[in-house]
CSV table of C-alpha atoms in Angstrom, one decimal:
chain,number,residue,atom,x,y,z
A,25,MET,CA,-7.1,-34.9,-3.4
A,26,VAL,CA,-6.3,-33.9,0.2
A,27,LYS,CA,-9.0,-32.1,2.2
A,28,ILE,CA,-8.2,-29.7,5.0
A,29,ALA,CA,-10.9,-28.3,7.2
A,30,LEU,CA,-10.5,-25.1,9.3
A,31,ILE,CA,-13.0,-24.9,12.1
A,32,GLY,CA,-13.2,-21.3,13.3
A,33,ALA,CA,-12.2,-19.7,10.0
A,34,GLY,CA,-13.8,-16.4,11.1
A,35,SER,CA,-10.4,-15.7,12.6
A,36,VAL,CA,-9.8,-14.3,9.1
A,37,VAL,CA,-6.3,-12.9,9.6
A,38,PHE,CA,-5.0,-16.1,11.1
A,39,THR,CA,-6.9,-18.2,8.6
A,40,ARG,CA,-5.3,-16.2,5.8
A,41,LYS,CA,-1.9,-16.9,7.3
A,42,LEU,CA,-2.4,-20.6,7.7
A,43,CYS,CA,-3.9,-21.0,4.2
A,44,SER,CA,-1.1,-19.0,2.7
A,45,ASP,CA,1.3,-21.5,4.2
A,46,LEU,CA,-0.7,-24.5,3.0
A,47,LEU,CA,-0.9,-23.1,-0.6
A,48,LEU,CA,2.9,-22.9,-0.6
A,49,VAL,CA,3.2,-26.7,-0.1
A,50,PRO,CA,3.7,-28.5,-3.5
A,51,ALA,CA,2.4,-31.8,-2.1
A,52,LEU,CA,-1.0,-30.1,-1.4
A,53,ALA,CA,-1.5,-29.0,-5.0
A,54,GLY,CA,-5.2,-29.7,-5.9
A,55,CYS,CA,-6.2,-29.8,-2.3
A,56,GLU,CA,-9.6,-28.8,-0.9
A,57,ILE,CA,-9.7,-26.3,1.9
A,58,ALA,CA,-13.0,-26.2,3.7
A,59,LEU,CA,-13.5,-23.0,5.8
A,60,MET,CA,-16.1,-23.3,8.5
A,61,ASP,CA,-17.4,-20.7,10.9
A,62,ILE,CA,-20.7,-20.3,12.7
A,63,ASP,CA,-20.9,-16.9,11.1
A,64,PRO,CA,-21.6,-17.5,7.4
A,65,ALA,CA,-20.5,-14.0,6.5
A,66,LEU,CA,-17.1,-14.4,8.1
A,67,ALA,CA,-16.7,-17.8,6.5
A,68,GLU,CA,-17.4,-16.3,3.1
A,69,LEU,CA,-15.0,-13.4,3.7
A,70,ALA,CA,-12.3,-15.9,4.6
A,71,ARG,CA,-13.1,-17.9,1.4
A,72,ARG,CA,-12.7,-14.9,-0.8
A,73,ARG,CA,-9.4,-14.0,0.8
A,74,VAL,CA,-8.0,-17.5,0.5
A,75,GLN,CA,-9.4,-17.9,-3.0
A,76,ALA,CA,-7.5,-14.7,-4.0
A,77,ILE,CA,-4.3,-16.2,-2.7
A,78,ALA,CA,-4.8,-19.3,-4.7
A,79,GLU,CA,-5.6,-17.4,-7.9
A,80,ALA,CA,-2.7,-15.0,-7.4
A,81,ARG,CA,-0.3,-17.9,-7.2
A,82,ALA,CA,-2.0,-19.9,-9.8
A,83,VAL,CA,-2.3,-22.8,-7.4
A,84,PRO,CA,-4.9,-25.4,-8.2
A,85,ALA,CA,-7.1,-25.7,-5.1
A,86,THR,CA,-10.8,-25.8,-4.2
A,87,ILE,CA,-11.8,-23.3,-1.5
A,88,THR,CA,-15.2,-23.7,0.1
A,89,ALA,CA,-17.1,-21.9,2.9
A,90,THR,CA,-19.8,-23.3,5.2
A,91,SER,CA,-21.4,-22.9,8.6
A,92,ASP,CA,-22.0,-26.7,8.7
A,93,ARG,CA,-19.2,-28.2,10.7
A,94,ARG,CA,-20.1,-31.8,9.8
A,95,GLU,CA,-20.0,-31.0,6.1
A,96,ALA,CA,-16.6,-29.2,6.5
A,97,ILE,CA,-14.9,-32.2,8.1
A,98,ARG,CA,-16.4,-34.9,6.0
A,99,GLY,CA,-13.6,-36.9,4.5
A,100,ALA,CA,-10.9,-34.5,5.8
A,101,ALA,CA,-7.3,-35.6,6.2
A,102,PHE,CA,-6.5,-32.7,8.5
A,103,VAL,CA,-8.8,-30.6,10.8
A,104,ILE,CA,-7.4,-27.4,12.1
A,105,THR,CA,-9.2,-25.7,15.0
A,106,THR,CA,-8.9,-22.0,15.6
A,107,PHE,CA,-12.3,-21.1,17.2
A,108,LEU,CA,-13.1,-19.0,20.3
A,109,VAL,CA,-16.3,-20.4,22.0
A,110,GLY,CA,-18.5,-17.5,23.0
A,111,GLY,CA,-16.6,-14.9,21.0
A,112,THR,CA,-15.2,-11.7,22.4
A,113,GLU,CA,-18.3,-11.3,24.7
A,114,ALA,CA,-17.3,-14.4,26.7
A,115,TYR,CA,-13.6,-13.3,26.7
A,116,THR,CA,-14.6,-9.9,28.1
A,117,ALA,CA,-16.5,-11.6,30.9
A,118,ASP,CA,-13.5,-13.8,31.6
A,119,ILE,CA,-11.5,-10.6,32.3
A,120,GLU,CA,-14.0,-8.2,33.8
A,121,ILE,CA,-15.9,-10.5,36.2
A,122,PRO,CA,-12.7,-11.6,38.1
A,123,ALA,CA,-11.5,-8.0,38.1
A,124,ARG,CA,-14.5,-6.9,40.1
A,125,TYR,CA,-13.3,-9.2,42.9
A,126,GLY,CA,-9.7,-8.1,42.7
A,127,VAL,CA,-8.4,-10.8,40.5
A,128,GLY,CA,-6.5,-9.1,37.7
A,129,GLN,CA,-5.4,-11.1,34.7
A,130,VAL,CA,-2.9,-10.3,31.9
A,131,VAL,CA,-4.4,-12.4,29.1
A,132,GLY,CA,-6.5,-14.9,31.0
A,133,ASP,CA,-6.6,-17.6,28.4
A,134,THR,CA,-4.6,-20.4,30.1
A,135,LEU,CA,-4.8,-20.3,33.9
A,136,GLY,CA,-6.8,-18.5,36.5
A,137,PRO,CA,-10.5,-17.9,36.2
A,138,GLY,CA,-10.3,-16.9,32.6
A,139,GLY,CA,-8.4,-20.0,31.6
A,140,VAL,CA,-10.7,-22.3,33.6
A,141,PHE,CA,-13.9,-20.9,32.2
A,142,ARG,CA,-12.5,-20.8,28.7
A,143,ALA,CA,-11.6,-24.5,29.1
A,144,LEU,CA,-15.1,-25.3,30.4
A,145,ARG,CA,-16.6,-23.7,27.3
A,146,THR,CA,-14.2,-25.2,24.8
A,147,ILE,CA,-13.6,-28.8,25.9
A,148,PRO,CA,-17.3,-29.9,25.2
A,149,VAL,CA,-17.0,-28.4,21.7
A,150,LEU,CA,-13.7,-30.1,21.0
A,151,LEU,CA,-15.0,-33.5,22.2
A,152,ASP,CA,-18.2,-33.1,20.1
A,153,LEU,CA,-16.0,-32.4,17.1
A,154,CYS,CA,-13.9,-35.5,17.8
A,155,ARG,CA,-17.1,-37.6,17.9
A,156,ASP,CA,-18.0,-36.3,14.5
A,157,LEU,CA,-14.5,-37.1,13.3
A,158,ASP,CA,-14.9,-40.7,14.4
A,159,GLU,CA,-17.9,-40.9,12.1
A,160,LEU,CA,-17.0,-38.6,9.2
A,161,ALA,CA,-13.2,-38.5,9.0
A,162,PRO,CA,-11.8,-41.3,11.1
A,163,ASP,CA,-8.2,-41.0,9.8
A,164,ALA,CA,-8.1,-37.2,10.2
A,165,LEU,CA,-5.2,-35.6,12.2
A,166,LEU,CA,-6.5,-32.8,14.5
A,167,LEU,CA,-4.3,-29.7,14.7
A,168,ASN,CA,-5.5,-27.7,17.6
A,169,TYR,CA,-4.6,-24.0,18.0
A,170,VAL,CA,-7.3,-23.3,20.5
A,171,ASN,CA,-6.5,-22.2,24.1
A,172,PRO,CA,-6.2,-23.2,26.8
A,173,MET,CA,-3.9,-25.5,24.8
A,174,ALA,CA,-2.8,-27.9,27.6
A,175,ALA,CA,-6.2,-28.4,29.1
A,176,ASN,CA,-7.9,-28.8,25.7
A,177,CYS,CA,-5.4,-31.3,24.4
A,178,TRP,CA,-5.3,-33.2,27.7
A,179,ALA,CA,-9.1,-33.5,27.5
A,180,VAL,CA,-9.0,-34.7,23.8
A,181,ALA,CA,-6.4,-37.4,24.7
A,182,ARG,CA,-8.2,-38.6,27.8
A,183,ALA,CA,-11.7,-38.6,26.4
A,184,THR,CA,-11.2,-39.6,22.8
A,185,GLY,CA,-7.7,-41.0,22.1
A,186,ARG,CA,-7.8,-39.4,18.7
A,187,PRO,CA,-4.5,-38.5,17.0
A,188,HIS,CA,-3.9,-34.8,17.6
A,189,VAL,CA,-1.2,-32.2,18.3
A,190,GLY,CA,-1.6,-28.8,19.9
A,191,LEU,CA,0.2,-26.0,18.2
A,192,CYS,CA,1.4,-22.6,19.4
A,193,HIS,CA,4.0,-20.1,18.1
A,194,SER,CA,5.8,-19.0,21.3
A,195,VAL,CA,8.7,-21.4,20.9
A,196,GLN,CA,9.4,-20.2,17.3
A,197,GLY,CA,9.1,-16.6,18.2
A,198,ASP,CA,11.2,-16.8,21.4
A,199,SER,CA,14.0,-18.8,19.7
A,200,LYS,CA,14.3,-16.0,17.2
A,201,MET,CA,14.3,-13.4,20.0
A,202,LEU,CA,17.1,-15.2,21.8
A,203,ALA,CA,19.1,-15.6,18.6
A,204,ASP,CA,18.7,-11.9,17.9
A,205,TRP,CA,20.0,-11.0,21.4
A,206,ILE,CA,23.2,-12.9,20.9
A,207,GLY,CA,23.7,-12.0,17.2
A,208,VAL,CA,23.5,-15.6,15.9
A,209,PRO,CA,21.4,-16.4,12.8
A,210,ILE,CA,18.4,-18.5,13.8
A,211,ASN,CA,19.1,-21.0,11.0
A,212,GLU,CA,22.4,-21.8,12.7
A,213,VAL,CA,20.7,-22.5,16.1
A,214,ALA,CA,19.5,-25.9,17.3
A,215,TYR,CA,17.4,-26.0,20.5
A,216,ARG,CA,15.6,-28.4,22.7
A,217,CYS,CA,12.4,-27.1,24.4
A,218,ALA,CA,10.0,-28.8,26.8
A,219,GLY,CA,7.3,-28.0,29.3
A,220,ILE,CA,3.6,-27.2,29.4
A,221,ASN,CA,2.1,-24.6,27.1
A,222,HIS,CA,2.7,-21.7,27.7
A,223,GLN,CA,5.6,-22.5,30.0
A,224,ALA,CA,8.2,-24.4,28.1
A,225,PHE,CA,11.9,-24.1,28.8
A,226,PHE,CA,14.8,-24.0,26.4
A,227,LEU,CA,16.8,-26.9,27.9
A,228,GLU,CA,19.5,-26.5,25.2
A,229,PHE,CA,20.3,-23.6,22.9
A,230,ARG,CA,23.3,-24.4,20.7
A,231,ARG,CA,25.2,-23.7,17.5
A,232,GLY,CA,26.9,-26.8,16.4
A,233,GLY,CA,28.9,-28.0,19.5
A,234,GLU,CA,28.8,-24.5,21.1
A,235,ASP,CA,26.5,-23.9,24.1
A,236,LEU,CA,24.9,-20.5,23.5
A,237,TYR,CA,23.6,-20.1,27.1
A,238,PRO,CA,26.7,-18.2,28.2
A,239,ALA,CA,26.0,-15.6,25.5
A,240,ILE,CA,22.3,-15.4,26.6
A,241,ARG,CA,23.4,-14.8,30.2
A,242,ALA,CA,25.6,-12.0,28.9
A,243,ALA,CA,22.8,-10.6,26.8
A,244,VAL,CA,20.3,-10.3,29.6
A,245,ALA,CA,22.7,-8.1,31.6
A,246,ARG,CA,22.3,-5.4,28.9
A,247,PRO,CA,19.8,-2.7,30.2
A,248,GLU,CA,17.8,-2.7,26.9
A,249,VAL,CA,17.3,-6.5,27.1
A,250,ALA,CA,16.6,-6.5,30.8
A,251,GLY,CA,13.9,-3.9,30.3
A,252,GLU,CA,12.4,-5.8,27.5
A,253,GLU,CA,11.8,-9.0,29.4
A,254,PRO,CA,12.0,-8.4,33.2
A,255,VAL,CA,9.8,-11.2,34.4
A,256,ARG,CA,11.4,-13.9,32.2
A,257,ILE,CA,14.9,-12.7,33.0
A,258,ASP,CA,14.1,-13.0,36.7
A,259,LEU,CA,12.8,-16.6,36.1
A,260,PHE,CA,15.9,-17.3,34.0
A,261,ARG,CA,18.2,-16.2,36.8
A,262,ALA,CA,16.4,-18.2,39.3
A,263,PHE,CA,16.0,-21.5,37.4
A,264,GLY,CA,18.8,-21.4,34.8
A,265,TYR,CA,16.7,-21.9,31.7
A,266,PHE,CA,14.8,-19.4,29.6
A,267,VAL,CA,11.0,-19.8,29.4
A,268,THR,CA,8.6,-19.2,26.5
A,269,GLU,CA,5.9,-16.6,26.4
A,270,SER,CA,6.1,-12.8,27.1
A,271,SER,CA,7.0,-11.3,30.4
A,272,ALA,CA,3.6,-9.8,31.0
A,273,HIS,CA,1.9,-13.1,30.0
A,274,ALA,CA,4.4,-15.2,32.0
A,275,SER,CA,3.7,-13.2,35.2
A,276,GLU,CA,0.3,-14.8,35.5
A,277,TYR,CA,1.6,-18.3,35.2
A,278,VAL,CA,3.8,-18.4,38.3
A,279,PRO,CA,3.1,-17.4,41.9
A,280,TYR,CA,5.9,-14.9,42.3
A,281,PHE,CA,4.9,-11.7,40.7
A,282,ARG,CA,1.2,-11.0,41.1
A,283,LYS,CA,0.6,-11.8,44.8
A,284,ASN,CA,-1.3,-8.5,45.6
A,285,GLU,CA,-2.2,-5.2,44.1
A,286,ARG,CA,0.7,-3.4,45.6
A,287,MET,CA,3.2,-5.8,43.9
A,288,ILE,CA,1.5,-5.3,40.6
A,289,GLU,CA,1.3,-1.5,40.7
A,290,GLU,CA,4.5,-0.7,42.5
A,291,GLU,CA,6.9,-3.5,41.5
A,292,LEU,CA,5.7,-5.3,38.4
A,293,ALA,CA,4.1,-2.7,36.2
A,294,PRO,CA,6.8,-0.1,36.3
A,295,ARG,CA,9.3,-2.6,35.0
A,296,PHE,CA,7.6,-2.9,31.6
A,297,THR,CA,9.1,-0.6,29.1
A,298,ASP,CA,6.3,-0.7,26.5
A,299,PRO,CA,3.0,0.7,27.7
A,300,ASN,CA,1.5,0.0,24.3
A,301,ASP,CA,2.1,-3.8,24.6
A,302,PRO,CA,-1.4,-5.2,23.9
A,303,TYR,CA,-0.6,-8.0,26.4
A,304,ASP,CA,0.6,-5.7,29.2
A,305,GLY,CA,-2.3,-6.2,31.5
A,306,ALA,CA,0.1,-6.0,34.4
A,307,ARG,CA,-1.0,-2.5,35.1
A,308,THR,CA,-4.8,-2.3,35.0
A,309,GLY,CA,-6.0,-4.7,32.3
A,310,SER,CA,-7.4,-1.8,30.4
A,311,SER,CA,-5.2,-2.4,27.3
A,312,LEU,CA,-6.5,-6.0,27.2
A,313,ARG,CA,-10.1,-4.9,27.4
A,314,ASN,CA,-9.5,-2.4,24.6
A,315,ARG,CA,-7.9,-5.2,22.5
A,316,ILE,CA,-10.7,-7.7,22.8
A,317,ARG,CA,-13.3,-5.0,22.1
A,318,ARG,CA,-11.7,-3.8,18.9
A,319,PRO,CA,-13.6,-4.4,15.6
A,320,PRO,CA,-13.2,-8.0,14.3
A,321,ALA,CA,-10.0,-8.7,12.5
A,322,ALA,CA,-12.1,-9.4,9.5
A,323,GLU,CA,-12.4,-5.7,9.0
A,324,ALA,CA,-8.6,-5.3,8.8
A,325,PRO,CA,-7.2,-4.3,5.4
A,326,GLU,CA,-5.6,-6.8,3.2
A,327,ARG,CA,-1.8,-7.2,3.6
A,328,PRO,CA,0.7,-7.9,0.8
A,329,LEU,CA,0.7,-11.6,-0.3
A,330,PRO,CA,3.4,-13.5,1.5
A,331,THR,CA,6.1,-15.2,-0.7
A,332,GLU,CA,7.3,-17.6,2.0
A,333,ARG,CA,5.7,-19.7,4.7
A,334,SER,CA,5.3,-18.3,8.2
A,335,ASP,CA,6.8,-20.0,11.2
A,336,GLU,CA,3.5,-21.7,12.1
A,337,TYR,CA,3.9,-25.5,12.1
A,338,GLY,CA,0.6,-26.5,10.4
A,339,ALA,CA,1.9,-26.5,6.8
A,340,ALA,CA,5.0,-28.4,7.8
A,341,ILE,CA,3.0,-31.1,9.4
A,342,THR,CA,0.7,-31.6,6.4
A,343,GLU,CA,3.7,-31.6,4.1
A,344,ALA,CA,5.4,-34.3,6.2
A,345,VAL,CA,2.3,-36.5,6.3
A,346,VAL,CA,1.4,-36.1,2.7
A,347,GLY,CA,4.8,-35.6,1.0
A,348,GLY,CA,7.0,-37.7,3.3
A,349,THR,CA,9.3,-34.8,4.1
A,350,LEU,CA,11.0,-34.4,7.5
A,351,ALA,CA,9.5,-31.9,9.9
A,352,ARG,CA,10.8,-31.0,13.3
A,353,ILE,CA,8.2,-29.2,15.4
A,354,ASN,CA,7.4,-28.3,19.0
A,355,GLY,CA,3.9,-29.6,19.6
A,356,ASN,CA,1.7,-30.3,22.6
A,357,VAL,CA,1.2,-34.1,23.0
A,358,PRO,CA,0.3,-36.5,25.9
A,359,ASN,CA,3.2,-37.1,28.3
A,360,GLY,CA,4.0,-40.8,27.9
A,361,GLY,CA,7.3,-40.5,29.7
A,362,LEU,CA,8.8,-37.7,27.6
A,363,ILE,CA,9.1,-35.5,30.6
A,364,THR,CA,9.7,-37.7,33.7
A,365,ASN,CA,9.0,-35.1,36.4
A,366,LEU,CA,5.6,-34.2,35.0
A,367,PRO,CA,2.5,-36.4,35.4
A,368,ARG,CA,2.0,-39.2,32.9
A,369,GLY,CA,-0.8,-38.3,30.5
A,370,CYS,CA,-0.7,-34.5,31.0
A,371,CYS,CA,-0.2,-32.4,27.9
């Protein structure tokens, strides 16, 4: 029986999505899914929702809930991390304190003051978890979804050497977006993507032997596309490769777009076409503040039960390890020479 532990299962919507994927993997039939959160009520809510999925699909699985992290990971083959240290209160501080000093952030979870302080809060917890894994689940594979992805995984690699991979969904989502722009079914596309989360570049985008980049260059000239992704299209035109992550989010990763308040208000903000984009903090940051102050996702209503897996990589990895199937993913790993013009050892 394969045991899978989710640390931070109080992210109930994401937990439901991941567990739905896991419960669609035949090789995991009879598995145990241990849902851990420091809030016992959220852990129990997650358990009920995941148990309902298993029962609706008649999948044999044991679903447990606990606030004891050591108990959750004991004997686990896979440990999936999805937690937010300090919760929304700490996240709010990451945004609002820098804003008082004129440092506006779009999401603030990767770079800048928000990313730095999130890393300082999160890395000690991850390293403590790895020490527990050495004792209680020495063969477990760590699947980390926690940001700042690159800093967290770099720390795990340097401090522990434990087997791990950092997972995000920007590559999957953006490959589908590019395929839609050029009218090519995503299942006919092969791509090669590399970089540092959340700034990876599509080095190749092909259909068979056909290079699809000329079609992408034609697509970004269309007004509706240019208005959808102004920052990333600027970067694409400058560097020749399309970068992952949204335009608003990408604007805080590079030094070209947010140099001062005038640039943000007069040049950057008016170029975004969707004022309701929850990540569009390019204007005032108010939409981000509202987003992180919303009631917990646990209070969201149930959605229809998925019949297929999502594009998250977690289930594919577990299936490959347990069932021996082939999985091709884009994951965050230590740079041992994979990218020669980035530092060795970086994520």
